[in-house]
N, CA, C and O of each residue as an XYZ file, in Angstrom:
612
protein
N       1.067     -1.087     -0.263
C      -0.484      0.118      0.061
C       0.874      1.179      0.137
O       0.919      1.749     -0.953
N       1.738      1.543      0.819
C       2.611      2.676      1.208
C       3.885      2.033      1.008
O       4.206      0.849      1.108
N       4.521      3.032      0.713
C       6.215      2.559      0.588
C       6.840      2.914      1.901
O       6.823      4.031      2.419
N       7.446      1.727      2.418
C       7.929      1.778      4.048
C       9.349      1.826      3.850
O      10.006      1.123      3.081
N       9.827      2.887      4.758
C      11.222      3.481      4.859
C      11.803      3.494      6.359
O      11.022      3.841      7.244
N      13.017      3.169      6.682
C      13.052      3.138      8.145
C      13.952      4.281      8.715
O      15.043      4.575      8.227
N      13.339      4.949      9.893
C      14.031      5.991     10.626
C      14.307      5.649     11.909
O      13.385      5.194     12.586
N      15.728      5.815     12.533
C      16.132      5.957     13.717
C      15.207      7.071     14.717
O      15.037      8.230     14.340
N      14.691      6.605     15.914
C      13.891      7.214     16.729
C      14.552      7.281     18.379
O      14.304      6.306     19.089
N      15.143      8.091     18.802
C      15.703      8.292     20.126
C      14.538      8.656     21.091
O      14.177      9.802     20.820
N      13.735      8.078     22.212
C      12.814      8.234     22.549
C      12.907      7.349     23.982
O      13.253      6.169     24.040
N      12.504      8.219     25.159
C      12.355      9.539     25.221
C      13.502     10.188     25.991
O      14.185      9.756     26.920
N      13.519     11.612     25.190
C      14.979     12.311     25.103
C      14.724     12.770     26.656
O      15.668     12.671     27.439
N      13.492     13.260     27.102
C      13.430     13.881     28.407
C      12.964     12.995     29.699
O      12.838     13.510     30.809
N      12.754     11.801     29.479
C      12.695     11.026     30.264
C      11.424     10.506     30.972
O      11.264      9.702     31.889
N      10.466     11.342     30.129
C       8.868     11.043     30.348
C       8.864      9.775     29.442
O       9.594      9.511     28.487
N       7.690      8.951     30.084
C       7.103      7.940     29.570
C       5.909      8.261     28.757
O       4.738      8.001     29.035
N       6.441      8.951     27.561
C       4.889      9.202     26.519
C       5.283      7.881     25.555
O       6.296      7.202     25.388
N       3.949      7.897     25.027
C       3.506      6.924     23.602
C       4.494      7.466     22.521
O       4.511      8.692     22.405
N       5.338      6.725     21.694
C       6.075      7.152     20.289
C       4.965      7.445     19.629
O       3.832      7.118     19.980
N       5.315      8.186     18.473
C       4.714      8.370     17.650
C       4.321      7.159     16.644
O       5.208      6.356     16.355
N       3.178      7.021     16.168
C       2.739      5.812     15.346
C       1.619      5.935     14.536
O       0.756      6.746     14.871
N       1.472      5.232     13.464
C       0.307      5.585     12.711
C      -0.914      4.591     13.106
O      -1.029      3.383     13.309
N      -1.708      5.648     13.110
C      -3.261      5.076     14.016
C      -4.022      4.133     13.335
O      -4.920      3.447     13.822
N      -3.459      4.127     11.711
C      -4.429      2.887     11.065
C      -3.299      2.930      9.871
O      -2.569      3.870      9.555
N      -3.390      1.581      9.296
C      -2.932      1.096      8.163
C      -2.807      2.367      7.168
O      -1.698      2.601      6.689
N      -4.004      3.272      6.811
C      -4.141      3.953      5.873
C      -4.160      5.787      6.230
O      -4.839      6.661      5.691
N      -3.197      5.887      7.269
C      -2.673      7.104      8.322
C      -1.525      7.508      7.504
O      -0.640      6.670      7.333
N      -1.386      8.911      6.864
C      -0.225      9.522      6.544
C       0.455     10.009      7.238
O       1.592     10.377      6.939
N      -0.152     10.149      8.499
C       0.854     10.932      9.532
C       0.995      9.882     10.852
O       0.500      8.758     10.941
N       1.733     10.515     11.740
C       1.952     10.105     13.202
C       1.494     11.124     14.039
O       1.673     12.256     13.589
N       1.003     11.052     15.032
C       1.114     11.832     16.222
C       1.983     12.384     16.695
O       2.968     11.686     16.452
N       2.359     13.456     17.389
C       3.497     13.789     17.881
C       2.825     14.173     19.444
O       1.865     14.922     19.628
N       3.449     13.591     20.286
C       2.973     14.306     21.837
C       4.011     15.111     22.632
O       5.239     15.047     22.671
N       3.242     15.777     23.163
C       3.850     16.780     24.502
C       4.457     16.031     25.441
O       3.870     15.317     26.254
N       5.964     16.220     25.319
C       6.729     15.400     26.413
C       7.296     16.786     27.371
O       8.433     17.257     27.339
N       6.327     17.179     28.071
C       6.700     18.450     29.567
C       6.697     17.753     30.844
O       6.212     16.645     31.071
N       7.165     18.363     31.474
C       7.456     18.144     32.892
C       5.809     18.319     33.482
O       5.126     17.497     34.091
N       5.471     19.751     33.036
C       4.015     20.303     33.747
C       3.258     20.662     32.640
O       3.675     20.955     31.519
N       1.787     20.602     33.153
C       1.088     21.608     31.981
C       1.590     22.953     31.708
O       2.237     23.606     32.528
N       1.275     23.355     30.526
C       1.885     24.731     29.972
C       0.307     25.421     29.074
O      -0.495     25.030     28.226
N       0.522     26.496     29.814
C      -0.930     27.133     29.282
C      -0.846     28.011     28.186
O      -0.169     28.990     28.502
N      -1.261     28.065     27.010
C      -1.184     28.855     25.784
C      -2.235     29.828     25.717
O      -3.431     29.605     25.530
N      -1.653     30.953     25.894
C      -2.929     32.071     26.208
C      -3.172     32.449     24.599
O      -2.314     32.271     23.734
N      -4.643     33.065     24.332
C      -5.190     33.589     23.326
C      -4.034     34.208     22.524
O      -3.115     34.727     23.158
N      -4.006     34.197     21.210
C      -2.719     34.955     20.569
C      -1.322     34.465     21.156
O      -0.393     35.054     20.603
N      -1.005     33.748     21.914
C       0.297     33.582     22.278
C       0.906     32.594     21.733
O       0.138     31.985     20.988
N       2.226     32.038     21.776
C       3.249     30.833     20.863
C       3.947     30.473     21.955
O       4.346     31.314     22.760
N       4.178     29.101     22.099
C       4.917     28.019     22.621
C       5.496     27.359     21.820
O       5.049     27.001     20.731
N       6.901     27.050     22.415
C       7.561     25.812     21.802
C       7.258     24.681     22.882
O       7.504     24.824     24.080
N       6.702     23.553     22.323
C       6.554     22.297     23.148
C       7.438     21.247     22.649
O       7.468     21.098     21.427
N       8.299     20.352     23.520
C       9.337     19.296     23.284
C       8.069     18.228     23.139
O       7.031     18.095     23.788
N       8.771     17.342     21.687
C       8.051     16.086     21.847
C       9.075     15.354     22.578
O       8.231     14.480     22.778
N      10.128     14.887     23.175
C      11.050     14.115     23.630
C      11.722     13.221     22.651
O      12.505     12.382     23.097
N      11.501     13.301     21.306
C      12.071     12.538     20.497
C      13.297     13.171     19.248
O      13.228     14.198     18.573
N      13.952     12.526     19.270
C      14.707     12.911     17.818
C      14.993     11.859     16.708
O      15.284     10.693     16.975
N      14.890     12.345     15.452
C      15.110     11.039     14.330
C      16.269     11.370     13.448
O      16.817     12.451     13.230
N      16.508     10.142     12.986
C      17.516     10.064     12.189
C      17.274      9.195     10.752
O      17.320      8.000     10.464
N      17.111      9.919     10.322
C      16.096      9.499      8.896
C      17.287      8.712      8.053
O      18.379      9.236      7.837
N      16.940      7.430      7.624
C      18.062      6.665      6.826
C      18.024      6.988      5.444
O      18.848      6.499      4.670
N      17.112      7.791      5.059
C      17.161      8.304      3.410
C      17.158      9.648      3.399
O      16.116     10.245      3.670
N      18.284     10.308      3.093
C      18.710     11.640      2.481
C      17.883     11.877      2.234
O      17.454     12.799      2.928
N      16.854     11.350      1.079
C      15.857     12.336      0.297
C      14.751     12.566      0.817
O      13.804     12.878      0.095
N      14.619     12.471      2.115
C      13.366     12.645      3.001
C      13.453     14.143      3.466
O      14.478     14.796      3.664
N      12.066     14.562      3.602
C      11.631     15.600      4.886
C      10.629     15.463      5.756
O       9.493     15.260      5.328
N      10.869     15.545      7.032
C       9.858     15.150      8.114
C       8.848     16.402      8.121
O       9.348     17.314      8.778
N       7.897     16.654      7.728
C       6.837     17.877      8.113
C       6.048     17.522      9.155
O       5.614     16.372      9.222
N       5.748     18.495     10.142
C       5.124     18.493     11.549
C       3.822     19.460     11.082
O       4.076     20.570     10.614
N       2.485     19.036     11.213
C       1.378     19.967     10.530
C       0.411     19.785     12.096
O       0.433     18.977     13.025
N      -0.199     20.717     11.842
C      -1.541     20.946     12.946
C      -2.471     19.644     12.794
O      -2.758     19.097     11.729
N      -2.818     19.323     13.877
C      -4.311     18.498     14.365
C      -5.096     18.948     14.001
O      -5.152     20.135     14.324
N      -6.369     18.385     13.021
C      -7.515     19.232     12.699
C      -8.268     19.327     13.918
O      -8.431     20.458     14.375
N      -8.740     18.379     14.504
C      -9.632     18.646     15.921
C      -9.003     19.862     16.653
O      -9.569     20.952     16.734
N      -7.713     19.566     17.209
C      -7.169     20.475     17.904
C      -7.232     22.234     17.485
O      -7.238     23.190     18.259
N      -7.266     22.223     16.203
C      -7.193     23.556     15.612
C      -8.602     24.102     15.554
O      -8.824     25.184     16.097
N      -9.926     23.209     14.718
C     -11.381     23.341     14.978
C     -11.667     23.644     16.410
O     -12.354     24.581     16.817
N     -11.086     22.780     17.091
C     -12.245     22.982     18.715
C     -11.380     24.253     19.415
O     -11.928     25.267     19.845
N     -10.046     24.028     19.444
C      -9.233     25.272     20.567
C      -8.759     26.082     19.736
O      -8.015     26.828     20.372
N      -8.768     26.467     18.270
C      -8.004     27.443     17.736
C      -6.280     27.325     17.736
O      -5.577     28.268     17.373
N      -5.654     25.838     18.265
C      -4.402     26.051     18.544
C      -3.795     24.971     17.069
O      -4.398     23.994     16.626
N      -2.690     25.435     16.644
C      -2.092     25.004     15.252
C      -0.807     25.329     15.335
O      -0.366     26.192     16.094
N      -0.025     24.526     14.414
C       1.517     24.440     14.443
C       1.669     26.302     13.804
O       1.075     26.647     12.783
N       2.335     27.049     14.425
C       2.459     28.492     14.457
C       2.746     28.874     12.971
O       2.060     29.688     12.354
N       3.766     28.248     12.479
C       4.001     28.597     11.079
C       3.812     28.025      9.965
O       4.410     28.310      8.927
N       2.802     27.008     10.119
C       1.658     26.446      8.994
C       1.913     25.268      9.453
O       1.245     24.508     10.154
N       3.406     25.144      8.786
C       4.201     23.807      8.830
C       5.562     23.570      9.471
O       6.304     24.546      9.358
N       6.015     22.665     10.030
C       7.538     22.721     10.405
C       8.117     21.874      9.289
O       7.471     21.124      8.557
N       9.422     22.095      9.258
C      10.091     21.401      8.343
C      11.286     20.874      9.018
O      12.090     21.697      9.454
N      11.525     19.570      9.171
C      12.428     18.862      9.650
C      13.770     18.179      8.622
O      13.682     17.069      8.097
N      14.728     18.901      8.510
C      15.724     18.485      7.185
C      16.300     16.844      7.464
O      16.148     16.428      8.613
N      16.826     16.092      6.642
C      17.159     14.895      6.758
C      18.564     14.818      7.830
O      18.797     13.803      8.488
N      19.135     15.625      7.865
C      20.424     16.148      8.246
C      20.295     16.553      9.825
O      21.264     16.635     10.580
N      18.925     16.796     10.198
C      18.707     17.371     11.612
C      18.508     16.350     12.620
O      17.397     15.827     12.530
N      19.266     15.889     13.585
C      19.212     14.907     14.533
C      18.987     15.307     15.974
O      19.338     14.627     16.938
N      18.308     16.590     16.036
C      18.312     17.276     17.693
C      16.491     16.697     17.777
O      15.762     16.097     16.987
N      16.343     17.163     18.929
C      15.071     16.926     19.363
C      14.026     17.928     18.595
O      14.240     19.104     18.301
N      12.589     17.003     18.290
C      11.608     17.854     17.882
C      11.131     18.818     18.546
O      10.930     18.745     19.758
N      10.873     19.907     17.796
C       9.993     20.968     19.117
C       9.178     21.280     18.111
O       9.488     21.465     16.935
N       7.720     21.354     18.799
C       6.441     21.875     17.979
C       6.179     23.480     18.428
O       5.961     23.736     19.612
N       6.206     24.310     17.632
C       5.783     25.687     17.807
C       4.036     25.653     17.952
O       3.435     25.299     16.938
N       3.306     25.971     19.044
C       2.399     25.704     18.898
C       1.573     27.477     18.814
O       2.439     28.280     19.161
N       0.745     27.938     18.603
C       0.054     29.342     18.180
C      -1.379     28.937     19.111
O      -1.524     27.779     19.501
N      -2.055     29.639     19.313
C      -3.454     29.665     20.028
C      -4.128     30.727     19.408
O      -4.058     31.836     19.936
N      -4.916     30.537     18.136
C      -6.190     31.298     17.948
C      -7.303     31.606     18.351
O      -8.185     32.292     17.837
N      -7.246     31.114     19.226
C      -8.900     30.782     20.072
C      -9.163     31.847     20.729
O      -8.392     32.806     20.694
N     -10.474     31.859     21.547
C     -10.769     32.824     22.239
C      -9.865     32.591     24.031
O      -9.268     33.401     24.739
N     -10.065     31.609     24.144
C      -9.574     31.010     25.515
C      -8.119     30.320     25.641
O      -7.574     29.772     24.683
N      -7.616     30.398     26.782
C      -6.406     29.910     27.056
C      -6.553     28.582     26.914
O      -7.657     28.064     27.079
N      -5.338     27.784     26.553
C      -5.723     26.110     26.209
C      -4.425     25.617     27.108
O      -3.298     26.111     27.091
N      -4.785     24.776     27.705
C      -3.819     24.203     28.383
C      -3.267     23.013     27.898
O      -4.059     22.085     27.731
N      -1.919     22.804     27.598
C      -1.361     21.806     27.065
C      -0.610     20.825     28.374
O       0.152     21.210     29.260
N      -1.219     19.260     28.071
C      -1.143     18.300     29.109
C       0.302     17.693     28.698
O       0.846     17.902     27.614
N       0.795     16.955     29.682
C       2.034     15.916     29.289
C       1.495     14.856     28.527
O       0.589     14.153     28.975
N       2.017     14.682     27.340
C       1.337     13.048     26.739
C       0.177     13.446     25.771
O      -0.625     12.675     25.244
N       0.236     14.556     25.665
C      -1.036     15.175     24.784
C      -0.708     14.992     23.296
O       0.454     15.309     23.039
N      -1.394     14.584     22.301
C      -1.027     14.645     21.137
C      -1.487     16.381     20.494
O      -2.601     16.905     20.481
N       0.011     17.002     19.953
C      -0.108     18.261     19.677
C       0.340     18.305     18.157
O       0.402     19.417     17.631
N       0.661     17.165     17.400
C       0.897     17.775     15.932
C       0.926     16.478     15.292
O       0.700     15.489     15.990
N       1.156     16.356     14.143
C       1.312     15.688     13.014
C       2.761     15.554     12.497
O       3.333     16.548     12.050
N       3.484     14.123     12.557
C       4.429     13.902     11.748
C       4.196     13.058     10.651
O       3.808     11.895     10.765
N       4.472     13.741      9.385
C       4.660     13.058      8.070
C       5.982     13.209      7.168
O       6.838     14.077      6.995
N       5.777     12.242      6.803
C       7.363     12.093      5.476
C       7.307     12.168      4.285
O       6.651     11.247      3.796
N       7.728     12.898      3.548
C       7.548     13.095      2.228
C       9.012     13.218      1.718
O       9.861     13.571      2.537
N       9.429     12.927      0.275
C      10.460     12.913     -0.645
C      10.891     13.978     -0.903
O       9.925     14.733     -1.009
N      11.898     14.554     -1.091
C      12.633     15.918     -1.148
C      13.202     15.798     -2.828
O      13.865     14.824     -3.186
N      12.860     16.859     -3.717
C      13.565     17.293     -4.660
C      14.378     18.419     -4.681
O      13.713     19.442     -4.519
N      15.765     18.645     -4.844
C      16.497     19.790     -4.872
C      16.594     20.093     -6.102
O      17.073     19.299     -6.911
N      16.130     21.361     -6.461
C      16.155     22.296     -7.525
C      17.410     22.880     -8.018
O      18.019     23.436     -7.104
N      18.015     22.942     -9.184
C      19.564     23.920     -9.396
C      18.742     24.850    -10.131
O      18.157     24.579    -11.179
N      18.722     26.285     -9.358
C      18.319     27.165     -9.887
C      19.195     27.770    -11.347
O      20.423     27.696    -11.325
N      18.576     28.290    -12.441
C      19.577     28.694    -13.704
C      19.173     30.013    -13.318
O      18.114     29.997    -12.690
N      19.662     31.133    -13.484
C      19.210     32.351    -13.632
C      19.591     33.155    -14.961
O      20.745     33.364    -15.334
N      18.406     33.576    -15.623
C      18.257     33.986    -16.973
C      17.774     35.600    -16.887
O      17.230     36.127    -15.916
N      18.133     36.261    -18.210
C      17.262     37.587    -18.460
C      15.954     37.262    -18.890
O      15.146     37.973    -18.294
N      15.429     36.500    -19.661
C      13.870     36.511    -19.728
C      14.031     35.130    -19.966
O      15.135     34.594    -20.069
N      12.375     34.234    -20.105
C      11.858     33.317    -20.294
C      11.601     33.097    -22.027
O      11.111     33.861    -22.860
N      12.038     32.013    -22.122
C      11.493     31.939    -23.589
C      10.372     31.496    -24.101
O      10.194     31.346    -25.309
N       9.309     31.191    -22.975
C       7.967     30.935    -23.916
C       6.854     31.663    -22.922
O       7.058     31.640    -21.708
N       5.754     32.265    -23.425
C       4.960     32.797    -22.977
C       3.749     31.907    -22.468
O       3.567     30.844    -23.060
N       3.036     32.195    -21.582
C       2.081     31.036    -21.037
C       0.753     31.976    -21.316
O       0.839     33.078    -21.857
N      -0.580     31.344    -20.840
C      -1.886     32.008    -20.952
C      -2.092     33.047    -19.874
O      -2.558     34.183    -19.973
N      -1.506     32.207    -18.526
C      -1.292     33.257    -17.563
C      -0.318     34.253    -17.739
O      -0.727     35.407    -17.608
N       0.992     34.076    -18.031
C       1.884     35.282    -17.723
C       2.433     35.602    -16.316
O       2.872     34.688    -15.618
N       2.419     36.819    -15.906
C       2.872     37.084    -14.691
C       1.615     37.240    -13.796
O       1.751     37.497    -12.600
N       0.272     37.074    -14.417
C      -0.749     37.293    -13.674
C      -0.857     36.353    -12.335
O      -0.188     35.326    -12.456
N      -1.443     36.454    -11.277
C      -1.385     36.016    -10.246
C      -2.472     36.556     -8.739
O      -3.015     37.660     -8.758
N      -2.616     35.725     -7.705
C      -3.859     36.307     -7.020
C      -5.011     36.188     -7.621
O      -5.476     37.304     -7.850
N      -5.608     35.431     -7.941
C      -7.078     35.319     -8.490
C      -6.834     35.552    -10.399
O      -7.923     35.501    -10.972
N      -5.939     35.723    -11.117
C      -5.662     36.089    -12.414
C      -6.377     34.919    -13.284
O      -6.660     35.120    -14.465
N      -6.613     33.864    -12.730
C      -7.321     32.552    -13.567
C      -9.059     32.590    -13.223
O      -9.929     31.752    -13.459
N      -9.118     33.757    -12.655
C     -10.711     34.140    -12.240
C     -11.152     33.021    -11.394
O     -10.419     32.084    -11.078
N     -13.143     33.243    -10.820
C     -13.123     32.568    -10.024
C     -14.538     31.685    -10.048
O     -15.655     31.993     -9.631
N     -14.071     30.488    -10.686
C     -15.250     29.742    -11.306
C     -14.812     28.110    -10.447
O     -15.508     27.111    -10.629
């Protein structure tokens, strides 16, 4: 069904006994990351905080990137999301994974130890060699149009 690749994981770095990331079902695209914290952290409305996960990964395939994404339920119910949209973990980063969370909700949100705070997904990477030119050789229907230039239909 899915291509399986190995990654080494150090868990837990902070000495907390939290569940390691795992796929909930055979069809899951991402694993849940959990808060590896000593005590609850209160995230105020409009606030941001770095939450440690207690794990580090060593990707066996340098052609991968790990993506940290928001959990949809946490975002919908409480307005808590990954602050920068997504987090990017390069294949050569071997430190502990931290998740920057933001609270867009109206109420403070208390993050509990072991709580599922984000999702971790692995994707292949293509590195592009940029070529600088004075102009492009072909025109397109869109040209330089952007931000709604193709209409609303």
